[in-house]
Amino acid sequence: MLSVNNLVTSYGLIKALKGVSLEAKEGAVTCILGPNGAGKTTLMFTLAGILAPDSGTVSLLEHNLTGLGAPKVLRQGLALVPENRLVFADMSVHENLLAGAFTQSRAMAAQVNDDIDKMYARFPILKARHDQPAGTLSGGEQQMLALARALMSRPSILLMDEPSVGLSPLIVDEIFAIIKQLNKDGMSILLVEQNATKALQVADYFYLLDQGKVAFSGTPDQLKNDDVIKRAYLGGG
Amino acid sequence: MNFDHIDIIQSTIDGVLFGSIYALIGLGFTLIFGAMHKLNMAYAASGIAGAYTGLMSLTILGMPVLMAFIIGPVTAGLIGLLLYFACFRFMPRGNQLAPLMASIGALFFIDELIIHETSGSPMSFPAVLPDAYFFLGEFGIRGDLLMVMGFSFILMAIVMLLLYRTKLGLGTRATSQQPVAALLCGIPTHRTNGTTFVLAGVLGGFAGCLLAASVGVLSPLLVLPLTIKGLIVTVIGGLGSIRGAIIAGFAVGAAEGVFLLVRGVNERDIYVFLLLFLFLVFRPNGLFGTTINRD
Ligand SMILES: Nc1ncnc2c1ncn2[C@@H]1O[C@H](COP(=O)(O)OP(=O)(O)OP(=O)(O)O)[C@@H](O)[C@H]1O
Ligand SMILES: [Mg+2]
């Protein structure tokens, strides 16, 4: 569904992505592992249209997304929950969700309200906090808000950049349960995650990104049996 | 010198009324700072330039006085958009100094342009409500300044409605708080920033016209003081705080009125600037600013 072909992205003279190719299948959870500085966030920002690639292509359901810019990429159905959540801290939870629906036209107001109710049903804690500034939410709550905000655009594929980072184990479990449920409800997901053990519980396919290149790709079974990965990511040999 | 509490209160009233102009200019500076976290130094100059075009529509085209208050703000809004493209839109993202210096350049450019076109001499601006004067017990209230204040309140209310009750406002606030996330929500941040410059420009144009109407003249000599007062108001209010800018505008006006009474017109601004230093040293985030630092 999402196919990435030979993507190169640089910051000035530094190449952060050196020709990345990958595929995210419809209805699947695809996971990208990789050490700090591997280029995972750079990849996510390039896919979402925040960064423009030097070369390579991104396409979603046969539509070319390369170089469209973030607002247009979103309209094509690709939404990103960014690293560190980036909620609008001084706006209420409700307004954050409304901002997530920015691409929906005025004529869709009734549907947007419906969607907000659905988000409140999926994330009851957001309903309880709907009037509160997003900046006063806990890390886990902010992660849920960022996720709900991204869903408000009604994407066909959801990208998530390290949703579990900085959260307590209990909250991480909750976040992964939500990811699993979302996927069960039909959402295609491309997930960046450093916690390989957790990722193994939800993902259908893995890519390992290292120094701007895909170093490994395979199914969960292939991942579990790869010696190098076992040592580096699954704690043990 | 001899003055009692009645004089002081009277000066405060005059100052607060006049302060609504500062509040408008401070609000404009703040809107732009809020959107891009950058100062547009040419902002007050664009307001005065707008007022000049408004005045010229009266003197050259013979339009009714009211038209100055339409043409002035509209032109100032257009100048705001021009400044956005010339000094901000295409500047390298991480470079704070480039847009600052560019807008200082634009400030002097506009100033020189006005001096050139008017040969540097002041032009009289028709007074609005010249004879209106009210009494409130022992205190007098200038009708034109009351009008200035009423006008300012209406404009502030419109800005608040735009910011907090419309989709455009939602996009603007989102862009100001978290530009990357705003893009990810599909908000065209360059366009919302451009719109903010136009909106602020229109406010500046109104402020310029109101200033000219209440002092009765337009002169290039108004450009620098208005720029500096606007900056002072923005800093005292707390950079980026809308509420702060409005309150600080009235407060600086009041302080100015009292300094004028106590120390006279020649010393007035010395004390206003001293106030700025006091704030920068003891309360650098202003009255309502949360923090100057941002990621
Ligand atoms: N704005 C930037 N300017 C210059 N270099 C950058 C910038 N952002 C990232 N880099 C560099 O690009 C490389 C990839 O960074 P990126 O943030 O994509 O890594 P990551 O895999 O997301 O890491 P992490 O796990 O820490 O989030 C790193 O070497 C980083 O130093
Ligand atoms: Mg990252």
Coordinates of C-alpha atoms and ligand atoms in Angstrom, one line a residue:
Chain A
M1 CA 0.0 0.0 0.0
L2 CA 2.8 2.4 1.0
S3 CA 5.9 1.9 -1.0
V4 CA 9.1 3.7 -0.5
N5 CA 11.8 3.6 -3.2
N6 CA 15.4 4.4 -2.7
L7 CA 14.8 7.5 -0.5
V8 CA 17.7 9.9 0.1
T9 CA 17.3 12.8 2.5
S10 CA 20.0 15.0 3.9
Y11 CA 20.5 17.9 6.3
G12 CA 22.8 20.2 4.5
L13 CA 25.8 18.0 3.6
I14 CA 24.9 15.2 6.0
K15 CA 23.0 12.3 4.4
A16 CA 20.6 10.9 7.0
L17 CA 18.9 8.5 4.6
K18 CA 21.1 6.8 2.1
G19 CA 18.6 5.1 -0.2
V20 CA 15.9 3.5 1.8
S21 CA 13.3 1.2 0.2
L22 CA 10.5 -0.5 2.0
E23 CA 6.9 -1.5 1.8
A24 CA 4.0 -1.3 4.2
K25 CA 1.1 -3.7 3.4
E26 CA -2.5 -2.9 3.7
G27 CA -4.1 -4.0 7.0
A28 CA -0.7 -4.9 8.5
V29 CA 1.5 -3.4 11.2
T30 CA 5.0 -2.8 9.8
C31 CA 7.7 -2.0 12.3
I32 CA 10.9 -0.1 11.8
L33 CA 13.6 -0.8 14.4
G34 CA 16.9 1.0 14.7
P35 CA 19.4 2.5 17.1
N36 CA 19.5 6.2 18.0
G37 CA 20.5 8.4 15.0
A38 CA 19.6 5.7 12.5
G39 CA 17.4 8.0 10.6
K40 CA 14.0 6.7 11.7
T41 CA 12.5 10.2 12.4
T42 CA 14.1 11.5 9.3
L43 CA 12.3 8.8 7.4
M44 CA 9.0 9.5 9.0
F45 CA 9.3 13.3 8.3
T46 CA 10.2 12.6 4.7
L47 CA 7.2 10.2 4.3
A48 CA 4.9 12.8 5.9
G49 CA 6.1 15.6 3.7
I50 CA 7.8 17.7 6.4
L51 CA 11.2 17.1 4.8
A52 CA 11.8 16.9 1.1
P53 CA 13.9 14.1 -0.2
D54 CA 16.9 14.6 -2.5
S55 CA 15.8 11.6 -4.5
G56 CA 13.6 8.6 -4.4
T57 CA 9.9 8.2 -4.4
V58 CA 7.0 7.6 -1.9
S59 CA 3.7 6.4 -3.1
L60 CA 0.5 5.5 -1.3
L61 CA -2.1 3.3 -3.2
E62 CA -0.6 4.3 -6.5
H63 CA -0.6 8.0 -5.7
N64 CA 2.7 9.7 -5.8
L65 CA 3.4 11.5 -2.6
T66 CA 7.0 12.6 -3.3
G67 CA 7.5 16.3 -2.6
L68 CA 3.9 17.1 -2.1
G69 CA 4.3 18.9 1.3
A70 CA 2.7 17.8 4.5
P71 CA -0.8 19.2 4.1
K72 CA -1.3 17.5 0.7
V73 CA 0.3 14.2 1.9
L74 CA -2.3 14.2 4.8
R75 CA -5.1 14.7 2.3
Q76 CA -3.9 11.7 0.4
G77 CA -4.4 9.6 3.6
L78 CA -1.1 9.4 5.3
A79 CA -1.0 10.7 8.9
L80 CA 2.0 10.8 11.3
V81 CA 2.0 10.8 15.1
P82 CA 5.3 12.5 15.6
E83 CA 8.1 11.7 18.0
N84 CA 7.5 13.5 21.3
R85 CA 3.8 13.8 20.6
L86 CA 3.9 17.6 19.8
V87 CA 0.5 18.3 21.2
F88 CA -0.7 22.0 21.1
A89 CA 0.0 22.6 24.7
D90 CA -2.1 25.8 25.2
M91 CA -5.1 24.5 23.4
S92 CA -7.7 22.2 25.0
V93 CA -7.9 18.5 24.3
H94 CA -11.1 19.2 22.3
E95 CA -9.3 21.9 20.2
N96 CA -6.4 19.6 19.5
L97 CA -8.9 17.1 18.1
L98 CA -10.5 19.8 16.0
A99 CA -7.1 20.8 14.7
G100 CA -6.6 17.2 13.7
A101 CA -9.7 17.5 11.5
F102 CA -8.4 20.7 9.8
T103 CA -8.5 19.1 6.4
Q104 CA -12.2 18.2 6.7
S105 CA -14.3 20.8 4.9
R106 CA -17.0 22.8 6.7
A107 CA -19.7 20.7 5.2
M108 CA -18.3 17.7 7.2
A109 CA -18.9 19.4 10.6
A110 CA -21.4 16.8 11.7
Q111 CA -19.0 14.0 10.7
V112 CA -16.2 15.7 12.6
N113 CA -18.3 15.8 15.7
D114 CA -19.1 12.1 15.3
D115 CA -15.4 11.4 14.9
I116 CA -14.6 13.3 18.1
D117 CA -17.3 11.2 20.0
K118 CA -15.7 8.1 18.6
M119 CA -12.2 9.2 19.8
Y120 CA -13.7 9.9 23.3
A121 CA -15.2 6.4 23.2
R122 CA -11.9 4.9 22.3
F123 CA -9.9 7.1 24.7
P124 CA -12.2 7.7 27.7
I125 CA -9.4 9.7 29.5
L126 CA -9.5 12.3 26.7
K127 CA -13.2 12.8 27.3
A128 CA -12.6 13.3 31.0
R129 CA -10.0 15.9 30.1
H130 CA -11.6 17.5 27.0
D131 CA -11.6 21.0 28.4
Q132 CA -8.1 20.9 29.9
P133 CA -5.1 22.4 28.1
A134 CA -3.2 19.6 26.4
G135 CA 0.0 20.7 28.1
T136 CA -1.3 19.7 31.5
L137 CA -1.8 16.0 30.4
S138 CA 0.5 13.2 31.5
G139 CA 2.9 11.8 28.9
G140 CA 0.6 8.8 28.2
E141 CA -2.4 11.0 27.9
Q142 CA -0.6 13.2 25.5
Q143 CA 0.4 10.2 23.4
M144 CA -3.2 9.2 23.2
L145 CA -4.2 12.7 22.3
A146 CA -1.5 12.8 19.5
L147 CA -2.8 9.5 18.2
A148 CA -6.5 10.6 18.3
R149 CA -5.6 13.9 16.7
A150 CA -3.9 12.0 13.8
L151 CA -6.9 9.7 13.4
M152 CA -9.2 12.8 13.1
S153 CA -8.0 13.2 9.5
R154 CA -9.4 9.7 8.7
P155 CA -6.1 8.4 7.3
S156 CA -5.7 5.2 5.3
I157 CA -2.3 4.6 6.8
L158 CA -1.1 5.7 10.2
L159 CA 2.6 6.3 11.0
M160 CA 3.8 6.4 14.6
D161 CA 7.3 7.5 15.7
E162 CA 8.3 5.9 19.0
P163 CA 4.9 6.1 20.7
S164 CA 6.3 4.3 23.8
V165 CA 9.3 6.5 24.5
G166 CA 9.5 7.9 28.0
L167 CA 6.4 6.1 29.3
S168 CA 6.1 3.8 32.2
P169 CA 5.7 0.0 31.4
L170 CA 2.0 0.0 32.3
I171 CA 1.2 2.9 30.0
V172 CA 3.4 1.3 27.2
D173 CA 1.2 -1.9 27.5
E174 CA -1.8 0.3 27.2
I175 CA -0.5 2.1 24.1
F176 CA 0.4 -1.3 22.4
A177 CA -3.1 -2.6 23.2
I178 CA -4.5 0.4 21.5
I179 CA -2.3 -0.1 18.5
K180 CA -3.3 -3.7 18.3
Q181 CA -7.0 -2.8 18.5
L182 CA -6.7 -0.1 15.8
N183 CA -5.1 -2.6 13.5
K184 CA -7.8 -5.1 14.2
D185 CA -10.3 -2.4 13.2
G186 CA -8.6 -2.3 9.9
M187 CA -6.0 0.5 10.2
S188 CA -2.7 0.0 8.4
I189 CA 0.2 1.0 10.6
L190 CA 3.8 1.9 10.1
L191 CA 5.5 1.9 13.5
V192 CA 8.9 3.1 14.6
E193 CA 9.9 1.4 17.8
Q194 CA 13.1 0.8 19.8
N195 CA 11.4 -1.7 22.1
A196 CA 11.7 -4.8 20.0
T197 CA 10.1 -7.1 22.5
K198 CA 7.0 -5.0 22.6
A199 CA 7.0 -4.6 18.8
L200 CA 7.1 -8.3 18.3
Q201 CA 3.6 -8.5 20.0
V202 CA 2.0 -6.4 17.3
A203 CA 4.1 -6.3 14.1
D204 CA 3.6 -8.4 11.0
Y205 CA 6.8 -7.4 9.3
F206 CA 10.1 -5.7 10.4
Y207 CA 12.7 -3.5 9.0
L208 CA 15.9 -2.6 10.7
L209 CA 17.3 0.8 9.9
D210 CA 21.0 1.5 10.6
Q211 CA 23.0 4.6 9.6
G212 CA 20.4 5.6 7.0
K213 CA 20.1 2.2 5.3
V214 CA 17.9 -0.9 5.7
A215 CA 20.1 -3.5 7.4
F216 CA 17.6 -6.2 7.7
S217 CA 14.0 -7.0 6.8
G218 CA 11.8 -10.0 7.6
T219 CA 9.0 -11.6 9.5
P220 CA 8.8 -11.7 13.3
D221 CA 10.2 -15.3 13.1
Q222 CA 13.1 -14.3 10.9
L223 CA 13.8 -11.4 13.3
K224 CA 13.7 -13.7 16.4
N225 CA 16.2 -16.0 14.7
D226 CA 18.7 -13.4 13.6
D227 CA 21.7 -13.6 15.9
V228 CA 22.8 -10.0 15.5
I229 CA 19.4 -8.6 16.2
K230 CA 18.8 -11.0 19.1
R231 CA 21.9 -9.7 20.8
A232 CA 21.3 -6.0 20.1
Y233 CA 17.5 -5.7 20.5
L234 CA 16.1 -8.6 22.3
G235 CA 18.5 -8.7 25.2
G236 CA 20.3 -12.1 25.1
G237 CA 22.0 -14.4 22.7
Chain B
M1 CA 5.5 72.3 40.3
N2 CA 2.1 71.9 41.8
F3 CA -0.3 69.2 41.2
D4 CA -2.8 67.2 43.3
H5 CA -4.4 63.8 43.1
I6 CA -7.0 65.3 40.7
D7 CA -4.3 66.2 38.2
I8 CA -2.8 62.8 38.5
I9 CA -6.1 61.0 38.0
Q10 CA -6.8 63.2 35.0
S11 CA -3.4 62.5 33.5
T12 CA -4.0 58.8 34.0
I13 CA -7.4 59.0 32.3
D14 CA -5.9 60.8 29.3
G15 CA -3.0 58.3 29.3
V16 CA -5.2 55.2 29.4
L17 CA -7.4 56.6 26.6
F18 CA -4.3 57.3 24.5
G19 CA -2.8 54.0 25.5
S20 CA -5.4 52.1 23.4
I21 CA -3.3 53.0 20.4
Y22 CA -0.3 51.4 22.1
A23 CA -2.5 48.4 22.9
L24 CA -3.4 48.0 19.3
I25 CA 0.3 48.3 18.1
G26 CA 1.4 45.9 20.9
L27 CA -1.3 43.5 19.9
G28 CA -0.1 43.6 16.3
F29 CA 3.6 43.0 17.3
T30 CA 2.4 40.1 19.5
L31 CA 0.3 38.5 16.8
I32 CA 3.3 38.4 14.5
F33 CA 5.6 37.3 17.3
G34 CA 3.2 34.6 18.3
A35 CA 2.9 33.3 14.8
M36 CA 6.6 33.2 13.9
H37 CA 8.5 33.9 17.1
K38 CA 10.2 36.8 15.4
L39 CA 9.9 40.5 15.7
N40 CA 8.7 42.6 12.7
M41 CA 10.6 45.8 13.4
A42 CA 8.9 47.5 10.4
Y43 CA 5.4 46.9 11.9
A44 CA 4.7 50.3 13.4
A45 CA 6.1 52.0 10.3
S46 CA 3.7 50.0 8.1
G47 CA 0.9 51.4 10.2
I48 CA 2.0 55.0 9.8
A49 CA 2.5 54.4 6.1
G50 CA -1.0 53.1 5.9
A51 CA -2.2 56.2 7.7
Y52 CA -0.4 58.3 5.1
T53 CA -2.1 56.6 2.2
G54 CA -5.4 57.1 4.0
L55 CA -4.6 60.8 4.4
M56 CA -3.7 61.1 0.7
S57 CA -7.0 59.6 -0.3
L58 CA -8.5 62.6 1.4
T59 CA -6.1 65.3 0.2
I60 CA -5.5 64.1 -3.4
L61 CA -8.8 62.3 -4.2
G62 CA -11.0 64.5 -1.9
M63 CA -12.7 61.5 -0.3
P64 CA -14.7 61.9 3.0
V65 CA -12.7 61.5 6.2
L66 CA -14.1 58.1 7.0
M67 CA -12.4 56.7 3.9
A68 CA -9.0 57.3 5.5
F69 CA -10.0 54.7 8.1
I70 CA -10.7 52.2 5.4
I71 CA -7.9 52.9 2.9
G72 CA -5.3 53.3 5.7
P73 CA -5.9 49.9 7.3
V74 CA -6.2 48.1 3.9
T75 CA -3.0 49.5 2.6
A76 CA -1.2 48.7 5.9
G77 CA -2.5 45.1 5.6
L78 CA -1.0 44.9 2.1
I79 CA 2.3 46.3 3.3
G80 CA 2.2 43.7 6.1
L81 CA 1.9 41.0 3.4
L82 CA 4.8 42.5 1.5
L83 CA 6.9 42.6 4.6
Y84 CA 6.1 38.9 5.2
F85 CA 7.4 38.0 1.8
A86 CA 10.3 40.3 1.8
C87 CA 11.6 39.8 5.3
F88 CA 10.3 36.5 6.7
R89 CA 8.8 33.9 4.4
F90 CA 12.0 32.9 2.6
M91 CA 14.6 33.5 5.3
P92 CA 16.6 30.5 6.4
R93 CA 14.6 28.8 9.1
G94 CA 17.2 28.6 11.9
N95 CA 18.5 32.1 11.4
Q96 CA 16.9 34.5 13.9
L97 CA 19.0 37.5 12.9
A98 CA 18.2 37.6 9.2
P99 CA 14.5 38.5 9.5
L100 CA 15.3 40.9 12.3
M101 CA 17.8 42.8 10.3
A102 CA 15.7 42.6 7.2
S103 CA 12.7 44.1 9.0
I104 CA 14.9 46.9 10.5
G105 CA 16.0 47.6 6.9
A106 CA 12.3 47.7 5.9
L107 CA 11.6 50.1 8.8
F108 CA 14.2 52.6 7.6
F109 CA 13.1 52.1 4.0
I110 CA 9.5 53.0 4.8
D111 CA 10.7 55.9 7.0
E112 CA 12.9 57.3 4.2
L113 CA 10.1 56.8 1.6
I114 CA 7.7 58.9 3.8
I115 CA 10.3 61.6 4.3
H116 CA 11.0 61.7 0.6
E117 CA 7.4 61.9 -0.4
T118 CA 6.4 64.5 2.1
S119 CA 9.7 66.4 2.1
G120 CA 9.9 65.6 5.7
S121 CA 7.3 68.1 6.8
P122 CA 4.3 67.2 8.9
M123 CA 0.8 67.0 7.3
S124 CA -2.3 67.9 9.2
F125 CA -4.7 65.1 9.7
P126 CA -8.4 66.0 10.0
A127 CA -9.6 65.8 13.6
V128 CA -12.5 63.5 14.3
L129 CA -15.0 64.8 16.9
P130 CA -12.8 67.9 17.6
D131 CA -15.3 69.6 19.9
A132 CA -16.6 66.6 21.9
Y133 CA -15.6 66.8 25.6
F134 CA -17.3 65.1 28.4
F135 CA -17.2 65.6 32.2
L136 CA -17.1 62.7 34.6
G137 CA -17.4 64.5 38.0
E138 CA -14.3 66.6 38.3
F139 CA -12.6 64.9 35.4
G140 CA -12.7 65.7 31.7
I141 CA -12.7 63.2 28.9
R142 CA -11.7 64.1 25.3
G143 CA -14.4 62.8 22.9
D144 CA -11.9 61.9 20.2
L145 CA -9.8 59.9 22.6
L146 CA -13.0 58.1 23.8
M147 CA -13.7 57.3 20.2
V148 CA -10.2 56.0 19.8
M149 CA -10.7 53.7 22.8
G150 CA -14.1 52.5 21.5
F151 CA -12.6 51.8 18.1
S152 CA -9.7 49.8 19.7
F153 CA -12.0 47.7 21.8
I154 CA -14.1 46.8 18.8
L155 CA -10.9 45.8 16.9
M156 CA -9.6 43.8 19.8
A157 CA -12.9 42.0 20.1
I158 CA -12.8 41.2 16.3
V159 CA -9.3 39.8 16.7
M160 CA -10.3 37.6 19.6
L161 CA -13.3 36.3 17.7
L162 CA -11.1 35.5 14.7
L163 CA -8.5 33.8 16.9
Y164 CA -10.8 31.8 19.2
R165 CA -14.0 31.2 17.2
T166 CA -12.9 30.5 13.7
K167 CA -11.1 27.7 11.9
L168 CA -8.6 30.3 10.6
G169 CA -7.9 31.2 14.2
L170 CA -7.5 27.6 15.3
G171 CA -4.9 27.1 12.5
T172 CA -3.1 30.2 13.5
R173 CA -2.9 29.2 17.2
A174 CA -1.8 25.7 16.3
T175 CA 0.9 27.1 14.0
S176 CA 2.2 29.4 16.7
Q177 CA 2.4 26.7 19.3
Q178 CA 3.8 23.8 17.3
P179 CA 4.5 24.5 13.7
V180 CA 5.6 20.9 12.8
A181 CA 2.4 19.4 14.3
A182 CA 0.3 22.1 12.6
L183 CA 1.7 20.9 9.2
L184 CA 1.0 17.3 10.2
C185 CA -2.6 18.4 10.8
G186 CA -2.8 19.7 7.3
I187 CA -2.6 23.3 8.3
P188 CA -1.0 25.4 5.5
T189 CA 1.3 27.2 7.9
H190 CA 2.8 29.6 5.4
R191 CA -0.6 30.8 4.5
T192 CA -1.8 31.2 8.1
N193 CA 1.4 33.2 8.8
G194 CA 0.8 35.4 5.8
T195 CA -2.8 36.0 7.0
T196 CA -1.5 36.9 10.5
F197 CA 0.8 39.6 8.9
V198 CA -2.2 41.0 7.0
L199 CA -4.4 41.0 10.0
A200 CA -1.7 42.6 12.2
G201 CA -1.1 45.1 9.4
V202 CA -4.7 46.1 9.3
L203 CA -4.6 46.7 13.1
G204 CA -1.5 48.8 12.6
G205 CA -3.2 50.9 9.9
F206 CA -6.1 51.6 12.2
A207 CA -3.6 52.5 15.0
G208 CA -1.8 54.8 12.7
C209 CA -5.0 56.6 11.6
L210 CA -6.3 56.8 15.2
L211 CA -2.9 58.2 16.3
A212 CA -2.9 60.8 13.5
A213 CA -6.5 61.8 14.2
S214 CA -5.9 62.3 17.9
V215 CA -2.7 64.3 17.6
G216 CA -3.9 66.1 14.5
V217 CA -0.8 65.5 12.3
L218 CA 1.1 62.9 10.5
S219 CA 4.8 63.2 10.5
P220 CA 7.8 60.9 9.8
L221 CA 8.7 61.7 13.4
L222 CA 6.0 59.5 14.6
V223 CA 7.5 56.3 13.2
L224 CA 10.4 55.7 15.6
P225 CA 8.5 56.5 18.8
L226 CA 5.6 54.3 17.9
T227 CA 7.9 51.5 17.0
I228 CA 9.7 51.8 20.3
K229 CA 6.5 52.2 22.3
G230 CA 5.1 49.1 20.6
L231 CA 8.1 47.1 21.5
I232 CA 8.0 48.3 25.1
V233 CA 4.4 47.3 25.3
T234 CA 5.1 43.9 23.8
V235 CA 8.0 43.2 26.2
I236 CA 6.1 44.5 29.3
G237 CA 3.0 42.4 28.3
G238 CA 5.2 39.4 27.9
L239 CA 6.3 38.4 24.4
G240 CA 3.5 36.5 22.7
S241 CA 0.9 37.2 25.3
I242 CA -2.2 38.8 23.7
R243 CA -3.8 39.7 27.0
G244 CA -0.5 41.1 28.2
A245 CA 0.0 43.3 25.2
I246 CA -3.5 44.8 25.6
I247 CA -3.1 45.5 29.3
A248 CA 0.4 46.7 28.9
G249 CA -0.7 49.1 26.2
F250 CA -3.1 50.8 28.5
A251 CA -0.6 50.7 31.4
V252 CA 2.2 52.3 29.4
G253 CA -0.3 54.9 28.2
A254 CA -1.2 55.7 31.8
A255 CA 2.4 55.8 32.9
E256 CA 3.2 58.1 30.1
G257 CA 0.4 60.4 31.1
V258 CA 1.6 60.6 34.6
F259 CA 5.3 61.1 33.6
L260 CA 4.1 63.9 31.3
L261 CA 2.3 65.6 34.1
V262 CA 5.1 65.2 36.7
R263 CA 8.2 65.6 34.5
G264 CA 7.0 67.4 31.4
V265 CA 7.0 66.5 27.7
N266 CA 10.8 66.6 27.3
E267 CA 11.5 64.0 30.0
R268 CA 8.4 61.8 29.5
D269 CA 10.0 59.2 27.3
I270 CA 13.1 58.9 29.4
Y271 CA 11.0 57.4 32.2
V272 CA 9.0 55.2 29.8
F273 CA 12.3 53.7 28.6
L274 CA 13.5 53.4 32.1
L275 CA 10.4 51.3 32.7
L276 CA 11.5 49.0 29.9
F277 CA 14.8 48.5 31.6
L278 CA 13.2 47.8 34.9
F279 CA 11.1 45.1 33.3
L280 CA 13.9 43.6 31.3
V281 CA 16.0 43.3 34.5
F282 CA 13.4 42.3 37.1
R283 CA 10.7 40.6 35.0
P284 CA 12.1 39.7 31.6
N285 CA 9.0 37.6 30.7
G286 CA 6.8 40.6 31.2
L287 CA 3.4 40.6 33.0
F288 CA 2.0 37.5 31.4
G289 CA 4.7 35.8 29.3
T290 CA 5.3 32.3 30.4
T291 CA 8.7 31.9 29.0
I292 CA 10.8 33.4 26.3
N293 CA 12.5 30.1 25.5
R294 CA 10.9 27.6 23.1
D295 CA 12.1 24.4 21.5
Ligands
LIG1 N1 17.8 19.0 12.0 C1 18.9 18.3 11.8 N2 20.0 18.9 11.3 C2 21.1 18.2 11.1 N3 21.2 16.8 11.4 C3 20.2 16.2 11.8 C4 18.9 16.9 12.1 N4 18.0 16.0 12.6 C5 18.7 14.8 12.6 N5 19.9 14.9 12.2 C6 20.9 13.8 12.0 O1 20.4 12.8 11.2 C7 20.6 11.6 11.7 C8 19.3 10.8 11.9 O2 18.5 11.4 12.9 P1 17.1 10.9 13.2 O3 16.5 11.9 14.2 O4 16.3 10.6 12.0 O5 17.4 9.6 14.0 P2 16.4 8.6 14.8 O6 16.6 7.2 14.2 O7 15.0 9.1 14.8 O8 17.0 8.7 16.2 P3 16.3 8.5 17.7 O9 16.1 7.1 17.9 O10 17.2 9.2 18.6 O11 15.0 9.3 17.6 C9 21.4 11.7 13.0 O12 22.8 11.5 12.7 C10 21.1 13.1 13.4 O13 22.2 13.7 14.1
MG2 MG 13.7 9.6 16.2

